[in-house]
Coordinates of C-alpha atoms in Angstrom, one line a residue:
Chain A
X1 CA 0.0 0.0 0.0
X2 CA 1.3 3.4 -1.0
X3 CA 2.0 5.8 1.8
X4 CA 1.4 9.6 2.1
X5 CA 4.5 11.4 1.0
X6 CA 4.0 13.9 3.8
X7 CA 3.0 12.0 6.9
X8 CA 3.6 8.3 6.0
X9 CA 0.1 7.2 6.8
X10 CA -1.8 5.2 4.1
X11 CA -2.3 7.3 1.0
X12 CA -5.7 7.6 -0.6
X13 CA -5.2 10.1 -3.3
X14 CA -2.7 9.7 -6.2
X15 CA -1.8 12.7 -8.3
X16 CA -0.3 11.0 -11.3
X17 CA 0.8 14.2 -13.1
X18 CA 2.9 15.1 -10.0
X19 CA 3.7 11.5 -9.1
X20 CA 2.4 12.2 -5.6
X21 CA 0.6 9.9 -3.1
X22 CA -1.2 11.7 -0.3
X23 CA -3.6 10.9 2.6
X24 CA -6.8 12.9 2.7
X25 CA -5.7 15.5 5.2
X26 CA -2.4 16.2 3.3
X27 CA -4.2 16.3 0.0
X28 CA -6.5 19.0 1.3
X29 CA -3.5 21.0 2.7
X30 CA -1.6 20.6 -0.6
X31 CA -4.6 21.5 -2.7
X32 CA -5.4 24.7 -0.7
X33 CA -1.7 25.7 -0.7
X34 CA -1.5 25.4 -4.5
X35 CA -4.7 27.4 -5.0
X36 CA -3.5 30.1 -2.6
X37 CA -0.2 30.2 -4.5
X38 CA -2.1 30.8 -7.8
X39 CA -4.1 33.6 -6.1
X40 CA -0.9 35.2 -5.0
X41 CA 1.2 34.6 -8.1
X42 CA -1.5 36.2 -10.3
X43 CA -2.4 38.9 -7.7
X44 CA -6.0 37.8 -7.8
X45 CA -7.1 39.1 -4.5
X46 CA -6.0 39.9 -0.9
X47 CA -7.9 39.2 2.3
X48 CA -9.0 42.8 2.4
X49 CA -10.9 42.6 -0.9
X50 CA -14.4 41.4 -1.5
X51 CA -14.9 38.5 -3.9
X52 CA -18.1 37.6 -5.5
X53 CA -18.0 33.8 -6.3
X54 CA -20.3 32.7 -9.1
X55 CA -21.8 29.4 -8.2
X56 CA -23.7 26.9 -10.4
X57 CA -24.3 24.2 -7.8
X58 CA -21.5 22.1 -9.3
X59 CA -18.4 20.8 -7.6
X60 CA -15.9 23.4 -8.8
X61 CA -17.8 26.6 -7.9
X62 CA -19.0 25.4 -4.5
X63 CA -15.6 24.0 -3.7
X64 CA -14.1 27.4 -4.6
X65 CA -16.5 29.3 -2.5
X66 CA -15.8 26.9 0.4
X67 CA -12.0 27.1 0.0
X68 CA -11.9 30.9 -0.2
X69 CA -14.1 31.2 2.8
X70 CA -12.1 28.7 4.7
X71 CA -8.8 30.5 3.9
X72 CA -10.3 33.7 5.3
X73 CA -11.1 35.6 2.1
X74 CA -14.1 38.0 2.2
X75 CA -16.5 36.1 -0.1
X76 CA -20.2 36.0 -1.1
X77 CA -21.7 33.5 -3.5
X78 CA -24.0 34.4 -6.4
X79 CA -26.3 32.0 -8.2
X80 CA -28.3 32.8 -11.3
X81 CA -31.3 30.5 -11.8
X82 CA -31.3 30.0 -15.5
X83 CA -34.7 28.2 -15.7
X84 CA -33.4 25.0 -17.2
X85 CA -36.1 22.7 -15.8
X86 CA -35.1 20.0 -13.3
X87 CA -31.4 20.8 -13.7
X88 CA -31.9 24.3 -12.4
X89 CA -34.3 23.1 -9.6
X90 CA -31.8 20.6 -8.4
X91 CA -28.8 22.9 -8.6
X92 CA -30.7 25.7 -6.7
X93 CA -31.4 23.1 -3.9
X94 CA -27.7 22.2 -3.7
X95 CA -26.8 25.9 -3.5
X96 CA -29.3 26.7 -0.8
X97 CA -28.3 23.6 1.2
X98 CA -24.6 24.6 0.9
X99 CA -25.3 28.2 2.0
X100 CA -27.2 27.0 5.1
X101 CA -24.7 24.3 6.1
X102 CA -21.6 26.4 5.5
X103 CA -23.1 29.7 6.7
X104 CA -21.9 31.5 3.6
X105 CA -24.2 34.1 2.0
X106 CA -25.3 33.3 -1.6
X107 CA -27.2 35.9 -3.5
X108 CA -29.8 34.5 -5.9
X109 CA -31.3 36.0 -9.0
X110 CA -33.7 34.4 -11.5
X111 CA -33.7 34.8 -15.3
X112 CA -37.5 34.6 -15.2
X113 CA -37.5 37.9 -13.3
X114 CA -35.3 39.5 -16.0
X115 CA -36.8 38.0 -19.1
X116 CA -40.0 36.2 -18.1
X117 CA -38.5 32.9 -19.2
X118 CA -35.5 30.6 -19.0
X119 CA -32.4 30.5 -21.1
X120 CA -33.6 27.7 -23.3
X121 CA -36.7 29.7 -24.4
X122 CA -34.7 32.8 -24.9
X123 CA -32.2 31.1 -27.2
X124 CA -35.0 29.6 -29.2
X125 CA -36.6 33.0 -29.7
X126 CA -33.3 34.8 -30.7
X127 CA -32.2 31.7 -32.7
X128 CA -28.7 31.7 -31.1
X129 CA -27.0 28.7 -29.5
X130 CA -28.1 28.3 -25.9
X131 CA -24.5 28.2 -24.6
X132 CA -23.5 31.5 -26.2
X133 CA -26.7 33.2 -25.1
X134 CA -26.2 31.8 -21.6
X135 CA -22.6 32.9 -21.5
X136 CA -23.4 36.4 -22.4
X137 CA -26.3 36.7 -19.9
X138 CA -24.2 35.3 -17.1
X139 CA -21.2 37.5 -17.9
X140 CA -23.5 40.5 -17.7
X141 CA -25.3 39.5 -14.5
X142 CA -22.1 38.5 -12.7
X143 CA -20.6 41.8 -13.5
X144 CA -23.7 43.7 -12.5
X145 CA -24.0 41.9 -9.1
X146 CA -20.2 42.5 -8.6
X147 CA -20.4 46.3 -8.7
X148 CA -19.7 46.5 -4.9
X149 CA -17.1 43.8 -5.1
X150 CA -13.4 43.9 -6.1
X151 CA -13.4 40.7 -8.2
X152 CA -15.6 38.0 -9.7
X153 CA -14.3 34.5 -9.1
X154 CA -15.4 31.5 -11.2
X155 CA -14.6 27.8 -10.6
X156 CA -13.0 27.1 -14.0
X157 CA -10.5 24.3 -13.4
X158 CA -7.4 23.2 -15.3
X159 CA -9.4 20.8 -17.6
X160 CA -11.8 23.6 -18.4
X161 CA -9.0 26.1 -19.2
X162 CA -7.1 23.6 -21.3
X163 CA -10.1 22.5 -23.3
X164 CA -10.9 26.1 -24.0
X165 CA -7.3 26.8 -24.9
X166 CA -7.3 23.8 -27.1
X167 CA -10.3 24.9 -29.1
X168 CA -9.1 28.4 -29.4
X169 CA -5.7 27.2 -30.7
X170 CA -7.2 24.7 -33.2
X171 CA -9.2 27.5 -34.7
X172 CA -6.6 30.3 -34.0
X173 CA -9.1 32.5 -32.2
X174 CA -6.5 35.1 -31.5
X175 CA -9.0 37.5 -29.9
X176 CA -10.1 34.9 -27.4
X177 CA -6.5 33.8 -26.9
X178 CA -5.5 37.3 -26.0
X179 CA -8.1 37.3 -23.2
X180 CA -7.7 33.8 -21.8
X181 CA -5.9 34.3 -18.5
X182 CA -6.5 33.2 -14.9
X183 CA -6.9 36.9 -14.0
X184 CA -8.5 39.5 -16.3
X185 CA -8.0 43.0 -14.9
X186 CA -11.1 45.1 -14.7
X187 CA -11.6 48.7 -15.8
X188 CA -14.4 51.1 -14.8
X189 CA -17.6 49.1 -14.5
X190 CA -16.1 45.9 -15.8
X191 CA -14.9 44.0 -12.8
X192 CA -11.8 42.0 -12.4
X193 CA -12.3 38.3 -13.2
X194 CA -10.3 35.6 -11.4
X195 CA -10.0 31.8 -11.8
X196 CA -8.2 30.5 -8.7
X197 CA -8.7 26.8 -9.8
X198 CA -7.0 27.3 -13.2
X199 CA -4.1 25.1 -12.2
X200 CA -5.9 22.3 -10.4
X201 CA -7.4 19.5 -12.4
X202 CA -11.1 18.4 -12.4
X203 CA -10.1 15.2 -10.6
X204 CA -8.6 17.3 -7.8
X205 CA -11.5 19.7 -7.4
X206 CA -13.9 16.8 -7.3
X207 CA -11.7 15.0 -4.7
X208 CA -11.5 18.2 -2.6
X209 CA -15.2 18.8 -2.8
X210 CA -15.8 15.2 -1.7
X211 CA -13.4 15.2 1.2
X212 CA -14.7 18.6 2.4
X213 CA -18.2 17.2 2.5
X214 CA -19.7 19.4 -0.2
X215 CA -22.9 18.1 -1.7
X216 CA -23.1 19.2 -5.3
X217 CA -25.1 18.5 -8.5
X218 CA -23.4 15.8 -10.5
X219 CA -25.5 16.1 -13.6
X220 CA -24.1 18.2 -16.5
X221 CA -26.3 21.0 -17.9
X222 CA -28.6 19.3 -20.4
X223 CA -27.7 21.9 -23.0
X224 CA -24.0 20.9 -22.9
X225 CA -24.7 17.6 -24.7
X226 CA -22.4 17.2 -27.7
X227 CA -20.6 20.4 -26.7
X228 CA -17.2 20.8 -28.3
X229 CA -15.6 21.5 -24.9
X230 CA -16.6 18.0 -23.7
X231 CA -15.0 16.5 -26.9
X232 CA -11.9 18.6 -26.4
X233 CA -11.6 17.4 -22.8
X234 CA -11.7 13.8 -24.0
X235 CA -8.9 14.5 -26.5
X236 CA -6.8 16.3 -24.0
X237 CA -7.2 13.5 -21.5
X238 CA -6.1 11.0 -24.2
X239 CA -2.9 13.1 -24.6
X240 CA -2.4 13.5 -20.9
X241 CA -2.7 9.7 -20.4
X242 CA 0.2 9.2 -22.9
X243 CA 2.2 12.2 -21.8
X244 CA 1.8 13.1 -18.1
X245 CA 1.9 16.8 -17.4
X246 CA 0.7 17.9 -20.8
X247 CA -2.2 19.9 -19.5
X248 CA -0.2 22.0 -17.1
X249 CA 2.6 22.4 -19.6
X250 CA 0.2 23.4 -22.4
X251 CA -1.5 26.0 -20.2
X252 CA 1.6 27.4 -18.5
X253 CA 3.5 27.6 -21.8
X254 CA 0.6 29.4 -23.4
X255 CA 0.4 31.9 -20.5
X256 CA 4.1 32.7 -20.9
X257 CA 3.4 33.5 -24.6
X258 CA -0.1 34.9 -24.4
X259 CA 1.0 38.5 -25.0
X260 CA 2.0 37.7 -28.6
X261 CA -1.8 37.5 -29.3
X262 CA -2.6 40.9 -28.1
X263 CA -1.4 43.4 -30.6
X264 CA -1.5 47.0 -29.3
X265 CA -4.0 48.2 -31.9
X266 CA -6.4 45.3 -31.4
X267 CA -8.1 46.5 -28.2
X268 CA -11.7 47.3 -28.9
X269 CA -12.9 50.7 -28.0
X270 CA -15.5 50.5 -25.2
X271 CA -18.1 53.0 -24.2
X272 CA -21.0 53.0 -21.7
X273 CA -24.3 51.4 -22.9
X274 CA -26.9 54.1 -23.5
X275 CA -29.5 52.0 -21.6
X276 CA -27.6 50.5 -18.6
X277 CA -24.3 52.3 -18.5
X278 CA -22.0 49.2 -18.6
X279 CA -19.1 49.2 -21.0
X280 CA -19.9 47.9 -24.5
X281 CA -18.4 48.0 -28.0
X282 CA -21.8 49.1 -29.5
X283 CA -24.4 51.8 -28.6
X284 CA -26.5 49.5 -26.6
X285 CA -25.0 46.4 -24.9
X286 CA -25.9 42.9 -25.9
X287 CA -27.9 42.3 -22.7
X288 CA -30.1 45.3 -23.1
X289 CA -30.6 44.5 -26.8
X290 CA -31.7 41.0 -25.8
X291 CA -34.1 42.4 -23.3
X292 CA -35.6 44.8 -25.8
X293 CA -36.0 42.0 -28.3
X294 CA -37.6 39.6 -25.9
X295 CA -40.0 42.4 -24.7
X296 CA -41.0 43.2 -28.3
X297 CA -41.7 39.6 -29.0
X298 CA -43.6 39.1 -25.7
X299 CA -45.7 42.2 -26.6
X300 CA -46.7 40.8 -30.0
X301 CA -49.4 38.1 -30.4
X302 CA -47.1 35.5 -32.0
X303 CA -44.6 35.9 -29.3
X304 CA -47.1 35.7 -26.5
X305 CA -48.7 32.6 -27.9
X306 CA -45.4 31.0 -28.5
X307 CA -44.5 31.6 -24.9
X308 CA -47.8 30.4 -23.5
X309 CA -47.3 27.2 -25.3
X310 CA -44.0 26.5 -23.6
Chain B
X1 CA -22.8 4.5 -56.8
X2 CA -21.3 8.0 -56.5
X3 CA -20.4 9.8 -59.6
X4 CA -17.3 12.0 -60.3
X5 CA -18.3 15.6 -59.7
X6 CA -16.3 16.7 -62.8
X7 CA -17.1 14.1 -65.6
X8 CA -20.0 12.1 -64.2
X9 CA -18.3 8.8 -64.6
X10 CA -18.2 6.4 -61.6
X11 CA -16.2 8.0 -58.7
X12 CA -13.4 6.1 -57.0
X13 CA -11.9 8.6 -54.7
X14 CA -13.8 10.4 -51.9
X15 CA -12.3 13.5 -50.4
X16 CA -14.4 13.8 -47.2
X17 CA -12.9 17.0 -46.0
X18 CA -13.9 18.7 -49.3
X19 CA -17.1 16.5 -49.7
X20 CA -15.9 15.7 -53.2
X21 CA -16.2 12.4 -55.2
X22 CA -13.9 12.0 -58.2
X23 CA -12.8 9.5 -60.8
X24 CA -9.1 8.6 -60.9
X25 CA -8.3 10.9 -63.8
X26 CA -10.1 13.9 -62.3
X27 CA -8.5 13.3 -58.9
X28 CA -5.1 13.4 -60.5
X29 CA -5.9 16.7 -62.2
X30 CA -7.5 18.1 -59.1
X31 CA -4.5 17.1 -57.0
X32 CA -1.9 18.5 -59.3
X33 CA -3.9 21.7 -59.7
X34 CA -4.0 22.2 -55.9
X35 CA -0.3 21.5 -55.5
X36 CA 0.5 23.9 -58.3
X37 CA -1.7 26.5 -56.6
X38 CA 0.3 26.1 -53.4
X39 CA 3.6 26.5 -55.3
X40 CA 2.3 29.7 -56.9
X41 CA 0.6 31.1 -53.8
X42 CA 3.7 30.8 -51.7
X43 CA 6.1 31.7 -54.5
X44 CA 7.9 28.4 -54.1
X45 CA 9.5 28.1 -57.5
X46 CA 9.1 29.0 -61.2
X47 CA 9.7 26.7 -64.1
X48 CA 13.0 28.5 -64.7
X49 CA 14.4 27.5 -61.3
X50 CA 16.2 24.3 -60.4
X51 CA 14.7 22.3 -57.5
X52 CA 16.5 19.6 -55.6
X53 CA 13.8 17.1 -54.3
X54 CA 14.9 15.2 -51.2
X55 CA 13.6 11.6 -51.6
X56 CA 13.4 8.9 -49.0
X57 CA 11.9 6.2 -51.1
X58 CA 8.5 6.8 -49.5
X59 CA 5.3 7.8 -51.2
X60 CA 5.3 11.5 -50.5
X61 CA 8.8 12.4 -51.7
X62 CA 8.7 10.2 -54.8
X63 CA 5.2 11.4 -55.7
X64 CA 6.5 15.0 -55.3
X65 CA 9.5 14.4 -57.6
X66 CA 7.2 12.8 -60.1
X67 CA 4.6 15.6 -60.0
X68 CA 7.1 18.4 -60.3
X69 CA 8.7 16.7 -63.2
X70 CA 5.4 16.0 -64.8
X71 CA 4.3 19.6 -64.5
X72 CA 7.5 20.8 -66.2
X73 CA 9.6 22.0 -63.3
X74 CA 13.4 21.5 -63.5
X75 CA 14.0 18.9 -60.9
X76 CA 16.7 16.5 -59.7
X77 CA 16.2 14.0 -56.9
X78 CA 18.6 13.5 -53.9
X79 CA 18.7 10.4 -51.7
X80 CA 20.8 10.0 -48.6
X81 CA 21.5 6.4 -47.6
X82 CA 21.3 6.6 -43.9
X83 CA 22.6 3.1 -43.3
X84 CA 19.5 1.9 -41.4
X85 CA 19.8 -1.9 -42.3
X86 CA 17.1 -3.4 -44.4
X87 CA 15.0 -0.3 -44.4
X88 CA 17.7 1.7 -46.2
X89 CA 18.4 -1.1 -48.6
X90 CA 14.8 -1.4 -49.6
X91 CA 14.3 2.3 -49.9
X92 CA 17.4 2.7 -52.1
X93 CA 16.1 0.0 -54.4
X94 CA 12.8 1.8 -54.7
X95 CA 14.6 5.1 -55.4
X96 CA 16.8 3.5 -58.1
X97 CA 13.9 1.8 -59.8
X98 CA 11.9 5.0 -59.8
X99 CA 14.8 6.9 -61.3
X100 CA 15.2 4.4 -64.1
X101 CA 11.5 4.1 -64.9
X102 CA 10.7 7.8 -64.8
X103 CA 14.0 8.8 -66.3
X104 CA 14.6 11.4 -63.6
X105 CA 18.1 11.9 -62.2
X106 CA 18.5 11.1 -58.5
X107 CA 21.8 11.9 -56.8
X108 CA 22.8 9.5 -54.1
X109 CA 25.1 10.0 -51.1
X110 CA 25.9 7.6 -48.3
X111 CA 26.3 8.4 -44.6
X112 CA 29.0 5.6 -44.5
X113 CA 31.1 7.7 -46.8
X114 CA 30.8 10.7 -44.5
X115 CA 31.0 9.1 -41.1
X116 CA 32.0 5.5 -41.7
X117 CA 28.7 4.3 -40.2
X118 CA 25.0 4.7 -40.3
X119 CA 22.8 7.1 -38.3
X120 CA 21.8 4.5 -35.7
X121 CA 25.5 4.0 -34.7
X122 CA 26.2 7.7 -34.8
X123 CA 23.3 8.5 -32.4
X124 CA 24.4 5.8 -30.0
X125 CA 28.0 7.2 -29.9
X126 CA 26.9 10.8 -29.4
X127 CA 24.1 9.7 -27.1
X128 CA 21.4 11.8 -28.8
X129 CA 18.0 10.6 -30.1
X130 CA 18.4 9.1 -33.6
X131 CA 15.6 11.3 -35.1
X132 CA 17.2 14.5 -34.0
X133 CA 20.7 13.4 -35.2
X134 CA 19.2 12.2 -38.5
X135 CA 17.3 15.5 -38.9
X136 CA 20.4 17.6 -38.4
X137 CA 22.5 15.5 -40.8
X138 CA 19.9 15.5 -43.5
X139 CA 19.3 19.3 -43.2
X140 CA 23.0 19.8 -43.7
X141 CA 23.5 17.4 -46.6
X142 CA 20.3 18.5 -48.4
X143 CA 21.6 22.1 -48.2
X144 CA 25.1 21.2 -49.3
X145 CA 23.9 19.2 -52.3
X146 CA 21.5 22.1 -53.2
X147 CA 24.2 24.8 -53.6
X148 CA 23.7 24.9 -57.3
X149 CA 19.9 24.7 -57.0
X150 CA 17.4 27.4 -56.3
X151 CA 15.4 25.4 -53.7
X152 CA 15.2 22.2 -51.7
X153 CA 11.8 20.5 -51.9
X154 CA 10.6 18.0 -49.3
X155 CA 7.5 15.8 -49.4
X156 CA 6.0 16.9 -46.1
X157 CA 2.2 16.5 -46.4
X158 CA -0.7 18.1 -44.5
X159 CA -0.7 15.4 -41.9
X160 CA 3.0 15.8 -41.3
X161 CA 2.7 19.6 -41.0
X162 CA -0.3 19.4 -38.7
X163 CA 1.3 16.8 -36.4
X164 CA 4.4 19.0 -36.1
X165 CA 2.3 22.1 -35.5
X166 CA 0.3 20.3 -32.9
X167 CA 3.4 19.2 -31.0
X168 CA 4.9 22.7 -31.3
X169 CA 1.8 24.3 -30.0
X170 CA 1.2 21.8 -27.1
X171 CA 4.7 22.7 -25.9
X172 CA 4.7 26.3 -27.1
X173 CA 7.9 25.9 -29.0
X174 CA 7.8 29.5 -30.3
X175 CA 11.2 29.3 -32.0
X176 CA 10.0 26.3 -34.1
X177 CA 6.6 27.9 -34.6
X178 CA 8.2 31.0 -36.1
X179 CA 10.0 28.9 -38.7
X180 CA 7.2 26.4 -39.6
X181 CA 6.0 27.5 -43.0
X182 CA 5.5 25.9 -46.4
X183 CA 8.3 28.1 -47.8
X184 CA 11.3 29.1 -45.8
X185 CA 13.4 31.7 -47.7
X186 CA 17.1 31.1 -48.0
X187 CA 19.9 33.5 -47.3
X188 CA 23.5 33.2 -48.6
X189 CA 24.5 29.5 -48.4
X190 CA 21.3 28.5 -46.7
X191 CA 19.0 27.4 -49.5
X192 CA 15.2 28.1 -49.8
X193 CA 13.1 25.2 -48.5
X194 CA 9.7 24.4 -49.9
X195 CA 6.9 22.0 -49.1
X196 CA 4.6 21.8 -52.1
X197 CA 2.4 19.0 -50.4
X198 CA 1.8 21.0 -47.3
X199 CA -2.0 21.3 -48.0
X200 CA -2.7 17.8 -49.4
X201 CA -3.3 15.0 -46.9
X202 CA -1.4 11.8 -46.5
X203 CA -4.4 9.9 -47.9
X204 CA -4.3 12.1 -51.1
X205 CA -0.5 11.7 -51.6
X206 CA -0.8 7.9 -51.2
X207 CA -3.7 7.8 -53.6
X208 CA -1.9 10.0 -56.1
X209 CA 1.3 7.8 -55.9
X210 CA -0.8 4.7 -56.4
X211 CA -2.7 6.0 -59.4
X212 CA 0.5 7.3 -61.0
X213 CA 2.1 3.9 -60.7
X214 CA 4.8 4.9 -58.2
X215 CA 6.4 1.9 -56.4
X216 CA 7.4 3.1 -52.9
X217 CA 8.6 1.7 -49.6
X218 CA 5.6 1.2 -47.4
X219 CA 7.5 0.4 -44.1
X220 CA 8.1 3.3 -41.7
X221 CA 11.6 3.9 -40.6
X222 CA 12.3 1.5 -37.7
X223 CA 13.6 4.4 -35.6
X224 CA 10.2 6.2 -35.8
X225 CA 8.5 3.6 -33.5
X226 CA 6.8 5.3 -30.7
X227 CA 7.6 8.7 -32.2
X228 CA 5.5 11.5 -30.8
X229 CA 4.7 12.6 -34.4
X230 CA 2.9 9.3 -35.0
X231 CA 0.9 9.7 -31.7
X232 CA 0.0 13.3 -32.7
X233 CA -1.1 12.2 -36.1
X234 CA -3.5 9.7 -34.4
X235 CA -4.9 12.4 -32.2
X236 CA -5.3 14.9 -35.0
X237 CA -7.1 12.2 -37.1
X238 CA -9.5 11.6 -34.1
X239 CA -10.4 15.3 -34.2
X240 CA -10.7 15.4 -38.0
X241 CA -13.1 12.4 -37.9
X242 CA -15.3 14.4 -35.5
X243 CA -14.8 17.8 -37.1
X244 CA -14.1 17.6 -40.8
X245 CA -11.7 20.2 -42.1
X246 CA -9.9 20.7 -38.8
X247 CA -6.4 19.9 -40.2
X248 CA -6.6 22.4 -43.0
X249 CA -8.2 25.0 -40.7
X250 CA -5.6 24.5 -38.0
X251 CA -2.7 24.9 -40.4
X252 CA -4.1 27.7 -42.4
X253 CA -5.2 29.6 -39.3
X254 CA -1.7 29.2 -37.9
X255 CA 0.0 30.5 -41.1
X256 CA -2.2 33.6 -41.0
X257 CA -0.9 34.2 -37.4
X258 CA 2.6 32.8 -37.6
X259 CA 4.3 36.1 -37.6
X260 CA 3.2 36.8 -34.0
X261 CA 5.8 34.2 -33.0
X262 CA 8.8 35.9 -34.7
X263 CA 9.7 38.9 -32.6
X264 CA 12.1 41.2 -34.4
X265 CA 14.9 40.6 -31.8
X266 CA 14.6 36.8 -31.8
X267 CA 16.5 36.1 -35.0
X268 CA 19.7 34.3 -34.2
X269 CA 22.9 35.8 -35.6
X270 CA 24.5 33.4 -38.1
X271 CA 28.1 33.4 -39.4
X272 CA 30.1 31.0 -41.6
X273 CA 31.3 27.7 -40.0
X274 CA 35.1 27.9 -39.6
X275 CA 35.4 24.4 -41.1
X276 CA 32.9 24.2 -43.9
X277 CA 31.8 27.8 -44.5
X278 CA 28.0 27.1 -44.0
X279 CA 26.0 29.5 -41.9
X280 CA 25.8 28.5 -38.2
X281 CA 25.1 30.1 -34.8
X282 CA 28.3 28.8 -33.3
X283 CA 32.0 28.8 -34.4
X284 CA 31.8 25.4 -35.9
X285 CA 28.6 24.0 -37.3
X286 CA 26.8 21.0 -35.7
X287 CA 27.6 18.7 -38.7
X288 CA 31.4 19.5 -38.5
X289 CA 31.4 19.1 -34.8
X290 CA 29.7 15.7 -35.2
X291 CA 32.3 14.6 -37.7
X292 CA 35.1 15.7 -35.5
X293 CA 33.6 13.8 -32.6
X294 CA 33.0 10.6 -34.6
X295 CA 36.6 10.8 -36.0
X296 CA 38.1 11.2 -32.5
X297 CA 36.2 8.3 -31.2
X298 CA 37.0 6.1 -34.3
X299 CA 40.7 7.0 -33.6
X300 CA 40.6 5.8 -30.0
X301 CA 40.6 2.2 -28.9
X302 CA 37.3 2.2 -27.1
X303 CA 35.6 3.7 -30.1
X304 CA 37.1 1.4 -32.6
X305 CA 36.2 -1.7 -30.6
X306 CA 32.7 -0.4 -30.1
X307 CA 32.3 0.1 -33.8
X308 CA 33.8 -3.3 -34.7
X309 CA 31.3 -5.0 -32.5
X310 CA 28.3 -3.5 -34.4

């Protein structure tokens, strides 16, 4: 039986990429230490700053909120109910249970209060892929809720970051590449965004959540079926299995070279949205335009009928 | 039965990435047209220039020599006998047979005449991976033989280029990335290097070689077993199978952005090798240093004994 490299007791967790065997207690210490190192290295936040942690009810975001709170950061959770049937119901339950058990405040907002419907219906009406509509809405709402905070933290882990990077590189999305970083500085009303889990794997966040007794929703969002990110994760895992350490190397190597993708002239000019005041590249921001569009459709007969049939 | 998109006769070749069915004759025309388009687009060569085509005895390089000759380019083949046992014997046979049948001159040089031994033994002595020693030697010898030519052509196909690119990106080898291009301009004694097959797949070069009656060595070099490039090719094929057109998109997208990897200050200063006069970044070039080292070892007892035991 393998022994914990730190204390010599029986090991339960094996981190193959680091060739490290650990007991539960030392894994938790090691995990928290590495996340804190990431926070410091990328100057994500200090213990004086207020962090809004976006939670979905899944393992990564709840584990992140728990970890930051445990390490003494000033945190508050934020959950957006996207109105995705049973999935949203279950995840809201997990979020509420977590909040009560851990005594951590989690603010909750509902897409139905904003648009009168969930993200699935919205994306059908505007005929755009659900995941891109959902992403845009969440980015906006996270930022809006974070106005009195110093940073927005999300639970993106190493596997998420590497899958995104992989897709962006395969398609040479240089604009996205120039912005893919564990810490994206804010300006004016656009809040700083941080990803403290960017260098810990999905296996590690799941293990941490399990050991720390976090009850989370295991189901994937039903809209993510067939998502490219899931396909890319599989490919990256195939490579990692053959060549240990590829994920970390790929992401770290990229971050050392990321600046080559941001040419000085490429920064889009941003100005306040004429409706809501948030920074946008057009006259009216995407969120306000979406709201206008949904309201127009709801006002018309066809739209109303369509919605009533849902 | 599918019909040829050009002439309507029964189709035999299906190019899935282009969703195109063709008969043999129209595939050959289409293939040659596309390769010629690459030659022109990247200003690889004109019909007034002399091209040295490096051949290995495999499908790609022999097909390239055949195609360039058929299209009226001024070509000459060049084969380096690497002294890799049966593999080199068989490939030399294929090269000689091709030269006789197609009436195309192929110059032949032998590593044994240079070093007194094959590449396998050399790499053992210098304790460097065979493929990197082999690559260095071939680059030098190709260039030396090409002194009276305008360009060196190699048979690298789309799959080769994409696998190389994939590896270079996973490890963010920016120096290699800055030089990965279908045409690398020459300077002084360093000859221009061209890859006219960079945008046609391995499946297509094999089909072309087969239809054009080229007899080539099918075996892979025994030293390539377990090579990362083969692993990467498999991964890239997995992605291509799911997302048609990925290979072309990945390579083309990269080439549009390649310049970001070549910072103005990064160009290594080159000066003539004190032994042979070719451009190098050190006093004496790698090839001359290798020769010196091998000669020293051959002169000593241990070296001689080691070699006699081979």
